[in-house]
Short mmCIF file of C-alpha atoms and ligand atoms in Angstrom, two decimals:
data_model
loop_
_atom_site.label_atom_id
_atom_site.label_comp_id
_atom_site.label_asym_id
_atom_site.label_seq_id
_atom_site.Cartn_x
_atom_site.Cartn_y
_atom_site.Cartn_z
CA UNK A 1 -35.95 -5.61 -15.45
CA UNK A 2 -35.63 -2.12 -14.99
CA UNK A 3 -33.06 -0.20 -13.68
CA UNK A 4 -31.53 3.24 -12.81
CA UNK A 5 -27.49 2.49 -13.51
CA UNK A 6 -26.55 -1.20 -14.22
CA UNK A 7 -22.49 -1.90 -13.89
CA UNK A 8 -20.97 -4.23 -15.70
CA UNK A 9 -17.92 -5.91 -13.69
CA UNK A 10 -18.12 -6.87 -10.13
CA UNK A 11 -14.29 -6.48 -9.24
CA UNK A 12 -13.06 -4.44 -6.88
CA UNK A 13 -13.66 -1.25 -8.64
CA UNK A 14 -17.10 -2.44 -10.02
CA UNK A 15 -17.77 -3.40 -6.36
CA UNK A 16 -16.54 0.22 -4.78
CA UNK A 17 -18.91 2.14 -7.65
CA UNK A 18 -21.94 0.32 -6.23
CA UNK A 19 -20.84 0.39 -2.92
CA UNK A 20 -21.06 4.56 -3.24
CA UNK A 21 -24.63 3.84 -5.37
CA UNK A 22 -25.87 2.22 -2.36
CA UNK A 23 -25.77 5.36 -0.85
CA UNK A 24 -28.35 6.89 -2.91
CA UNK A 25 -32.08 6.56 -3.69
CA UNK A 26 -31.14 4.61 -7.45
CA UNK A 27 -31.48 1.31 -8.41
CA UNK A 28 -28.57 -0.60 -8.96
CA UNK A 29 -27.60 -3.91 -11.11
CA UNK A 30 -24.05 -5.06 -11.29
CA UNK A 31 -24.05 -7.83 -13.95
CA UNK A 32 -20.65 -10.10 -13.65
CA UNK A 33 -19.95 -13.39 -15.99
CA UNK A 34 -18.21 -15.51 -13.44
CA UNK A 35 -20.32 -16.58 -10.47
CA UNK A 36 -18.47 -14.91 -7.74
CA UNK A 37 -17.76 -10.92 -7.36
CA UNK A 38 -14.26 -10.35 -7.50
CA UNK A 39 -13.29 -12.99 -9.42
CA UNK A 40 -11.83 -11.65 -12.44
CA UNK A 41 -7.82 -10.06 -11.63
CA UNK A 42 -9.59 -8.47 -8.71
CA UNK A 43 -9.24 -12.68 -6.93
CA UNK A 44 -4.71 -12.00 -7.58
CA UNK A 45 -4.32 -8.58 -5.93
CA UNK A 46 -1.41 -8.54 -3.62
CA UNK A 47 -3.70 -5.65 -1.45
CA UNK A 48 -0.76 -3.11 -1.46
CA UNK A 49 -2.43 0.77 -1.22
CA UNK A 50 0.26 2.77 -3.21
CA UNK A 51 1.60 5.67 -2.95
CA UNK A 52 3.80 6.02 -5.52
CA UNK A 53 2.27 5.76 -8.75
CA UNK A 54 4.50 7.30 -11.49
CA UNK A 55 4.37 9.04 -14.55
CA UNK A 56 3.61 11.78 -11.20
CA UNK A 57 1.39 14.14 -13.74
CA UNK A 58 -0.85 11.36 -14.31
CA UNK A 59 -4.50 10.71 -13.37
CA UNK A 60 -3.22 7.16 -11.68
CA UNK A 61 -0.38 9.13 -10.05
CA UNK A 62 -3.61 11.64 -8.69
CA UNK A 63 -5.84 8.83 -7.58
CA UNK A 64 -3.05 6.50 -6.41
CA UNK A 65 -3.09 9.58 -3.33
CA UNK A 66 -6.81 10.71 -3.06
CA UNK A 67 -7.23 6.61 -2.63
CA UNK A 68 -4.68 5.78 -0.21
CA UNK A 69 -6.28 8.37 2.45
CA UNK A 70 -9.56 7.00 2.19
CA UNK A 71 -8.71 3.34 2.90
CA UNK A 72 -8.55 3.61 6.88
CA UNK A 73 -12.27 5.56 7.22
CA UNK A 74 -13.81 2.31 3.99
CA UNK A 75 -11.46 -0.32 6.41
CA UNK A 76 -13.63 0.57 9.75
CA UNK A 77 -16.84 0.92 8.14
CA UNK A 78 -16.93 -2.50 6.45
CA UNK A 79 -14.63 -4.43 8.85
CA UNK A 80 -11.76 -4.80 6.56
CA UNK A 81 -8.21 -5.61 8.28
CA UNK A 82 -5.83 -3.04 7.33
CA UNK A 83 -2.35 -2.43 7.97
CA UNK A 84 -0.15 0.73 7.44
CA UNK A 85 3.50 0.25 6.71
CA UNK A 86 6.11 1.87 4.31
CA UNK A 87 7.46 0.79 1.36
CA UNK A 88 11.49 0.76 0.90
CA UNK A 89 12.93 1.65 -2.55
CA UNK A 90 16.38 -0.63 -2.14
CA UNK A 91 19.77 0.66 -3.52
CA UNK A 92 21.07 -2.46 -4.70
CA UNK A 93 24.38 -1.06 -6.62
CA UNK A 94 26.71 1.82 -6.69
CA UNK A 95 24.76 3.14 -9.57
CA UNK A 96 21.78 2.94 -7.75
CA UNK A 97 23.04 4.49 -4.20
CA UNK A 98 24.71 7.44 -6.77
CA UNK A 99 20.80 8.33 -7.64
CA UNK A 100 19.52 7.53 -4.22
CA UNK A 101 19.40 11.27 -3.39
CA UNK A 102 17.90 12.44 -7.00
CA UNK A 103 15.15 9.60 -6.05
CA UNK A 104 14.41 10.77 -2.22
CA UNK A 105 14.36 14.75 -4.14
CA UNK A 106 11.84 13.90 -6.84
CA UNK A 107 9.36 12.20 -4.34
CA UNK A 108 9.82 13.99 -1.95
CA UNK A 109 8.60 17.38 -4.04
CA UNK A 110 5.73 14.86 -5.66
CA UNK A 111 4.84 13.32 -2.16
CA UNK A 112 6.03 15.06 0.67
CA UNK A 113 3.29 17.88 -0.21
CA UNK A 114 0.43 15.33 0.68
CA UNK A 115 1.63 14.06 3.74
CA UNK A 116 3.80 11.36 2.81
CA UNK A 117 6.75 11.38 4.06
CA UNK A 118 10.20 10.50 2.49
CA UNK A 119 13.57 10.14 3.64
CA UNK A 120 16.63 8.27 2.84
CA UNK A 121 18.09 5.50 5.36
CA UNK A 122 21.63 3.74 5.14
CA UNK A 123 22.81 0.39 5.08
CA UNK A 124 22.84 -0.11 8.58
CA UNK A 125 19.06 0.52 9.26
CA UNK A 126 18.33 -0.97 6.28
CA UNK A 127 19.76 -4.35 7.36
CA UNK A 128 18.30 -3.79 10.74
CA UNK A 129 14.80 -3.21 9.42
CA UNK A 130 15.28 -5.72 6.71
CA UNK A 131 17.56 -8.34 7.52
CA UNK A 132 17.22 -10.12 4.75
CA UNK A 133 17.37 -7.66 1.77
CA UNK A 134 20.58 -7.07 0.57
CA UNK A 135 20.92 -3.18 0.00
CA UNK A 136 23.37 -0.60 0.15
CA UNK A 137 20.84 1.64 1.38
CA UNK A 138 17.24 3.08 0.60
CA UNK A 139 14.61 5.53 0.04
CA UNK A 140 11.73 4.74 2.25
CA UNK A 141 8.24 6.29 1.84
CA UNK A 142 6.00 6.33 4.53
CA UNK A 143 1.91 6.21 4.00
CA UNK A 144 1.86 2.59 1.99
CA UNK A 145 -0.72 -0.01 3.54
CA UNK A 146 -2.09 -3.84 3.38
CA UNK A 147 -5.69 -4.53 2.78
CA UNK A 148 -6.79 -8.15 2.65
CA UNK A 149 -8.16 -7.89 -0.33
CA UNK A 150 -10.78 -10.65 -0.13
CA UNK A 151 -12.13 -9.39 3.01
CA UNK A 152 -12.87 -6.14 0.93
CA UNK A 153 -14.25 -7.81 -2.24
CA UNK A 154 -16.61 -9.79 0.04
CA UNK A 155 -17.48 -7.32 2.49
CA UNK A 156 -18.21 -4.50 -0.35
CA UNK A 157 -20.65 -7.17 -2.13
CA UNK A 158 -22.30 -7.84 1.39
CA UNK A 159 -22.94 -4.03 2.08
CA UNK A 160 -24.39 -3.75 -1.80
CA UNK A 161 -26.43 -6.95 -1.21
CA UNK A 162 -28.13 -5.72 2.19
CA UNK A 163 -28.48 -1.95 0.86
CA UNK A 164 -30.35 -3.37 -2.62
CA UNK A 165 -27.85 -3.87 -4.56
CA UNK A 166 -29.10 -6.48 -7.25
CA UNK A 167 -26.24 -8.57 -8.23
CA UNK A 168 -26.54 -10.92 -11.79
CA UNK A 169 -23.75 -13.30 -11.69
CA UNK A 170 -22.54 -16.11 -14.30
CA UNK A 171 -24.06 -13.53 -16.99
CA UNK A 172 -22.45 -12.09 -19.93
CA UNK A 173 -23.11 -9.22 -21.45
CA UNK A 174 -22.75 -9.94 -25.14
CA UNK A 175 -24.51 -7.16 -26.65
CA UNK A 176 -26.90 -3.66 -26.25
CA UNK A 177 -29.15 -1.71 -28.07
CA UNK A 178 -28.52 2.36 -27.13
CA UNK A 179 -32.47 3.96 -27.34
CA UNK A 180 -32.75 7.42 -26.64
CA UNK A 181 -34.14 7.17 -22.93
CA UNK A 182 -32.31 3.80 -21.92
CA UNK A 183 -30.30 1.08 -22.68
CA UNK A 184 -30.82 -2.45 -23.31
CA UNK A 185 -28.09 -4.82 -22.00
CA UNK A 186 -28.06 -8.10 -23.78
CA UNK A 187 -26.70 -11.23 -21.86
CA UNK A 188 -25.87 -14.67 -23.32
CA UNK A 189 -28.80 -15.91 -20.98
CA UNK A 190 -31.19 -14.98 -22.90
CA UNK A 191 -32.36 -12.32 -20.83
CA UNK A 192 -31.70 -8.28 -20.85
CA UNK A 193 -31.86 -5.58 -18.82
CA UNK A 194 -32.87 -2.29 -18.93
CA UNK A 195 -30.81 0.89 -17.50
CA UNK A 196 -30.90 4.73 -17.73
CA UNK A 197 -26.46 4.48 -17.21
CA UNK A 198 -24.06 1.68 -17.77
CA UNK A 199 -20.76 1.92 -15.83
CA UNK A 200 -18.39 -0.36 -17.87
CA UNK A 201 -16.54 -1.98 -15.30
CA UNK A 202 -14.76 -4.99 -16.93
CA UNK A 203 -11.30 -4.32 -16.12
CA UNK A 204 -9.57 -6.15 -19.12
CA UNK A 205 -12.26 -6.42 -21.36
CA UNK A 206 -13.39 -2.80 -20.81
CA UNK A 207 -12.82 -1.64 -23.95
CA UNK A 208 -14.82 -5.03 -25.77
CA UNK A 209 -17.47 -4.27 -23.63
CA UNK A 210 -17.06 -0.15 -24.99
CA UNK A 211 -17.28 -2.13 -27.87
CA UNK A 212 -20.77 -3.48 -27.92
CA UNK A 213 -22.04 -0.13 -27.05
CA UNK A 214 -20.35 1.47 -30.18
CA UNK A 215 -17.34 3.01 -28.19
CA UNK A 216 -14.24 2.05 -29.72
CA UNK A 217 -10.62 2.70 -27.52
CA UNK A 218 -7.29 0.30 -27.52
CA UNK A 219 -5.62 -1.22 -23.96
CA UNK A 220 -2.21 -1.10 -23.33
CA UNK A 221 -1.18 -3.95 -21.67
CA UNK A 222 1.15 -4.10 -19.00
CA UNK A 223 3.50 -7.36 -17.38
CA UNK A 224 5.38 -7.17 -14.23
CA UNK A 225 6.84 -8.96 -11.83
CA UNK A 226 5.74 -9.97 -8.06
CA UNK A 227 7.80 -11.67 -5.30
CA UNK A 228 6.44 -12.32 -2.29
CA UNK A 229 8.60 -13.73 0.86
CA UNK A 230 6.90 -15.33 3.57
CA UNK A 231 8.75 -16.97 6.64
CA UNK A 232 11.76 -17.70 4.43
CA UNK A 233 10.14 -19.09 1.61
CA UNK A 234 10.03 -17.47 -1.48
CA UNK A 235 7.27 -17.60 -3.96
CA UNK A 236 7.31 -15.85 -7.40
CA UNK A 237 5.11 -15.18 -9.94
CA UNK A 238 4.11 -12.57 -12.98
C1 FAD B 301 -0.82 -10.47 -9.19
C2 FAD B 301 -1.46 -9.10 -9.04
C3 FAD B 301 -1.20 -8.33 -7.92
C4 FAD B 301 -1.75 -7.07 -7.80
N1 FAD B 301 -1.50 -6.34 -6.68
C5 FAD B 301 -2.03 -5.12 -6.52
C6 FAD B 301 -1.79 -4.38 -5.34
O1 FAD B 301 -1.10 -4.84 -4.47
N2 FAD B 301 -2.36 -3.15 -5.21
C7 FAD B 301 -3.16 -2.63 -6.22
O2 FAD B 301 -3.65 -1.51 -6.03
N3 FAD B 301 -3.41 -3.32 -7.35
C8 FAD B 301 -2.88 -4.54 -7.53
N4 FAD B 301 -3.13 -5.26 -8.66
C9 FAD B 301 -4.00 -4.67 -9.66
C10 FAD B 301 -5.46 -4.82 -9.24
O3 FAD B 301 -5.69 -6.17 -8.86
C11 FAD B 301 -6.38 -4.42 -10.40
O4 FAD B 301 -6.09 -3.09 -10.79
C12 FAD B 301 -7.83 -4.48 -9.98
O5 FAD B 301 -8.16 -5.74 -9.38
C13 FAD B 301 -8.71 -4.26 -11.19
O6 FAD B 301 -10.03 -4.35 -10.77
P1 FAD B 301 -11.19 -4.22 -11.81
O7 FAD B 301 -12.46 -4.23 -11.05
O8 FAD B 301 -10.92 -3.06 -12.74
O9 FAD B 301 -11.03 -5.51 -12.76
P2 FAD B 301 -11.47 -7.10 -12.51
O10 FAD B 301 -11.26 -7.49 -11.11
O11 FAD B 301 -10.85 -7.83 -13.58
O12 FAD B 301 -13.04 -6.96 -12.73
C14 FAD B 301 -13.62 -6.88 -14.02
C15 FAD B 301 -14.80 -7.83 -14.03
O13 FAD B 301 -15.50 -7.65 -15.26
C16 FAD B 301 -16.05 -8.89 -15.62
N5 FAD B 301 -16.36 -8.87 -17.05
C17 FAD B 301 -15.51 -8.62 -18.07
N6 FAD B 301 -16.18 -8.68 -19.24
C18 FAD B 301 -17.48 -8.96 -18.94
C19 FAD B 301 -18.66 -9.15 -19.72
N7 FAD B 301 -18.67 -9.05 -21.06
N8 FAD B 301 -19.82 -9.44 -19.08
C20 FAD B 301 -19.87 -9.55 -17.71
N9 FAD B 301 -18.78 -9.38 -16.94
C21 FAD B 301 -17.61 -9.10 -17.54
C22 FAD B 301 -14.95 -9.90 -15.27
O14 FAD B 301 -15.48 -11.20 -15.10
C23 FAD B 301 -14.38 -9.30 -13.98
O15 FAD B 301 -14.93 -9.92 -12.82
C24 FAD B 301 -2.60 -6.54 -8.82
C25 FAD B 301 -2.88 -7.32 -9.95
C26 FAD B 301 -2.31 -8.59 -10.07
C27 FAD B 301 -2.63 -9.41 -11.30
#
C-alpha cells in the first residue's frame, strides 16, 4: 500500500499532523501499535493549554503561545469542550512573596507582549478566589485553558477517518528500508507500507523509531509531579 506521507504515532500530536493533512489533496497513513489513537501518554493528559512554558528562548516556550491561541477556532470546529481560565503561581513563603514581584516582571516582559496578561494579587483575593490554597499571595496569568482531552483525541481521529485518513492500528513499525524515491515501513504484521514522507510521531520512542530509519538522537527524560483536587478529595500522582 502506497502512500503520500505515512505518520507513525497516533497521539495527540500524530493526530493534529493528520488532522492538517486532511486538508490537502495527499494520501495519508497514520500507523499506531496499540489499537486505539491516543493511547500512548496522549490517554494521561491533564488537558491544561499553557502559557507559560520556560526556558522563555525556547522553541516549547514559542509554541507553548502560537498553540494556546489556536485552541478556541480547533475547539469549535471539531466540537471539543473548552474552557478558559488562569493559572495562579502561589507564594507559599516569605521567600517566595520576596520574589513575587521579580516573577510578575519576568513574565510579564515574556508574556504580556502576546496578550497574556499578568498581574500580582494578595492574600486576600487569593483566599477569596481560592479558598482552599494556602498562599500568601500570587502571580496570576491570564490566557491558560481546559480541553477535554479525549474529546479531542477522538474527535481529531473522526475528522481524519471521514476526510481519508487511513488509520493502521495494533501495528508496529519494527523496521524500514530508505530507497531513493520512497520508503518502506516494516511492521511486525508482516505487512509494509510504502510512503514518499514519514512523520515520526512516537512521542517516547521517537528517537527508536529515528532509529530504524538510520537517525540517531538521545531523549531527555523528564518526571514531575501532578495533583489534582476535585470536590475535596485529593488525588495524586507522577
Ligand atoms: C499525567 C500527564 C499529564 C499531562 N498533562 C498535560 C497538560 O495538561 N497539558 C499538556 O499540554 N501536556 C500534558 N501532558 C503532556 C502530553 O500528554 C504529551 O506531551 C502528549 O500527549 C504527547 O503526545 P505525543 O503524540 O507526542 O505522544 P503519545 O501520545 O505518546 O503518542 C505516541 C504514539 O506513538 C506510538 N508508537 C511509539 N512507537 C511506535 C512504533 N514503533 N510503532 C507504532 N507506534 C508507535 C505509541 O503507541 C503512541 O500512541 C501530560 C502528560 C502526562 C503524563
Amino acid at each position: 500500500m502506497s502512500y503520500d506521507i505515512a505518520i507513525i504515532g497516533s497521539g495527540v500530536i500524530g493526530l493534529f499532523i493528520a488532522y492538517e493533512l486532511a486538508h490537502y489533496r495527499v494520501r495519508v497513513l497514520v500507523i499506531d501499535r496499540e489499537v486505539e489513537p491516543g493511547f500512548g501518554v496522549s490517554k494521561g493528559h491533564a488537558g491544561v493549554i499553557h502559557v507559560v512554558q520556560p526556558p522563555f528562548n525556547s522553541l516549547r516556550s514559542k509554541l507553548a503561545v502560537e498553540g494556546n491561541r489556536m485552541y478556541d477556532d480547533i475547539a469549535e470546529r471539531l466540537h471539543v469542550r473548552i474552557r478558559r481560565l488562569s493559572a495562579l503561581l502561589v507564594a507559599r513563603n516569605l521567600g517566595h512573596l520576596i520574589a513575587l514581584p521579580a516573577v510578575w516582571l519576568i513574565l510579564n516582559r515574556v508574556y504580556g507582549k502576546h496578550g497574556f496578561r499578568v498581574r500580582i494579587i494578595g492574600p486576600r483575593e487569593l483566599h477569596r478566589r481560592e479558598p482552599n490554597v494556602n498562599g500568601l499571595g500570587a502571580v496570576e496569568v491570564e490566557g491558560y485553558g481546559v480541553i477535554n482531552s479525549f474529546e479531542l483525541v477522538s474527535q481529531l481521529y473522526n475528522f481524519c477517518k471521514l476526510n481519508g485518513v487511513d488509520f493502521a492500528l495494533g501495528t508496529e513499525v519494527r523496521g524500514a528500508k530508505v530507497l531513493d524515491d520512497e520508503v518502506v515501513i516494516l511492521t511486525n504484521r508482516g505487512g509494509e507500507y510504502r510512503a514518499k514522507y514519514v512523520v515520526n510521531a512516537a512521542g517516547l520512542y521517537s528517537a527508536d523509531v529515528a532509529r530504524l530509519f538510520g537517525d540517531e538522537y538521545r531523549l531527555e527524560f523528564g518526571k514531575g509531579g501532578l495533583c489534582l483536587f476535585s470536590g475535596g478529595a485529593n488525588r495524586q500522582g507522577t
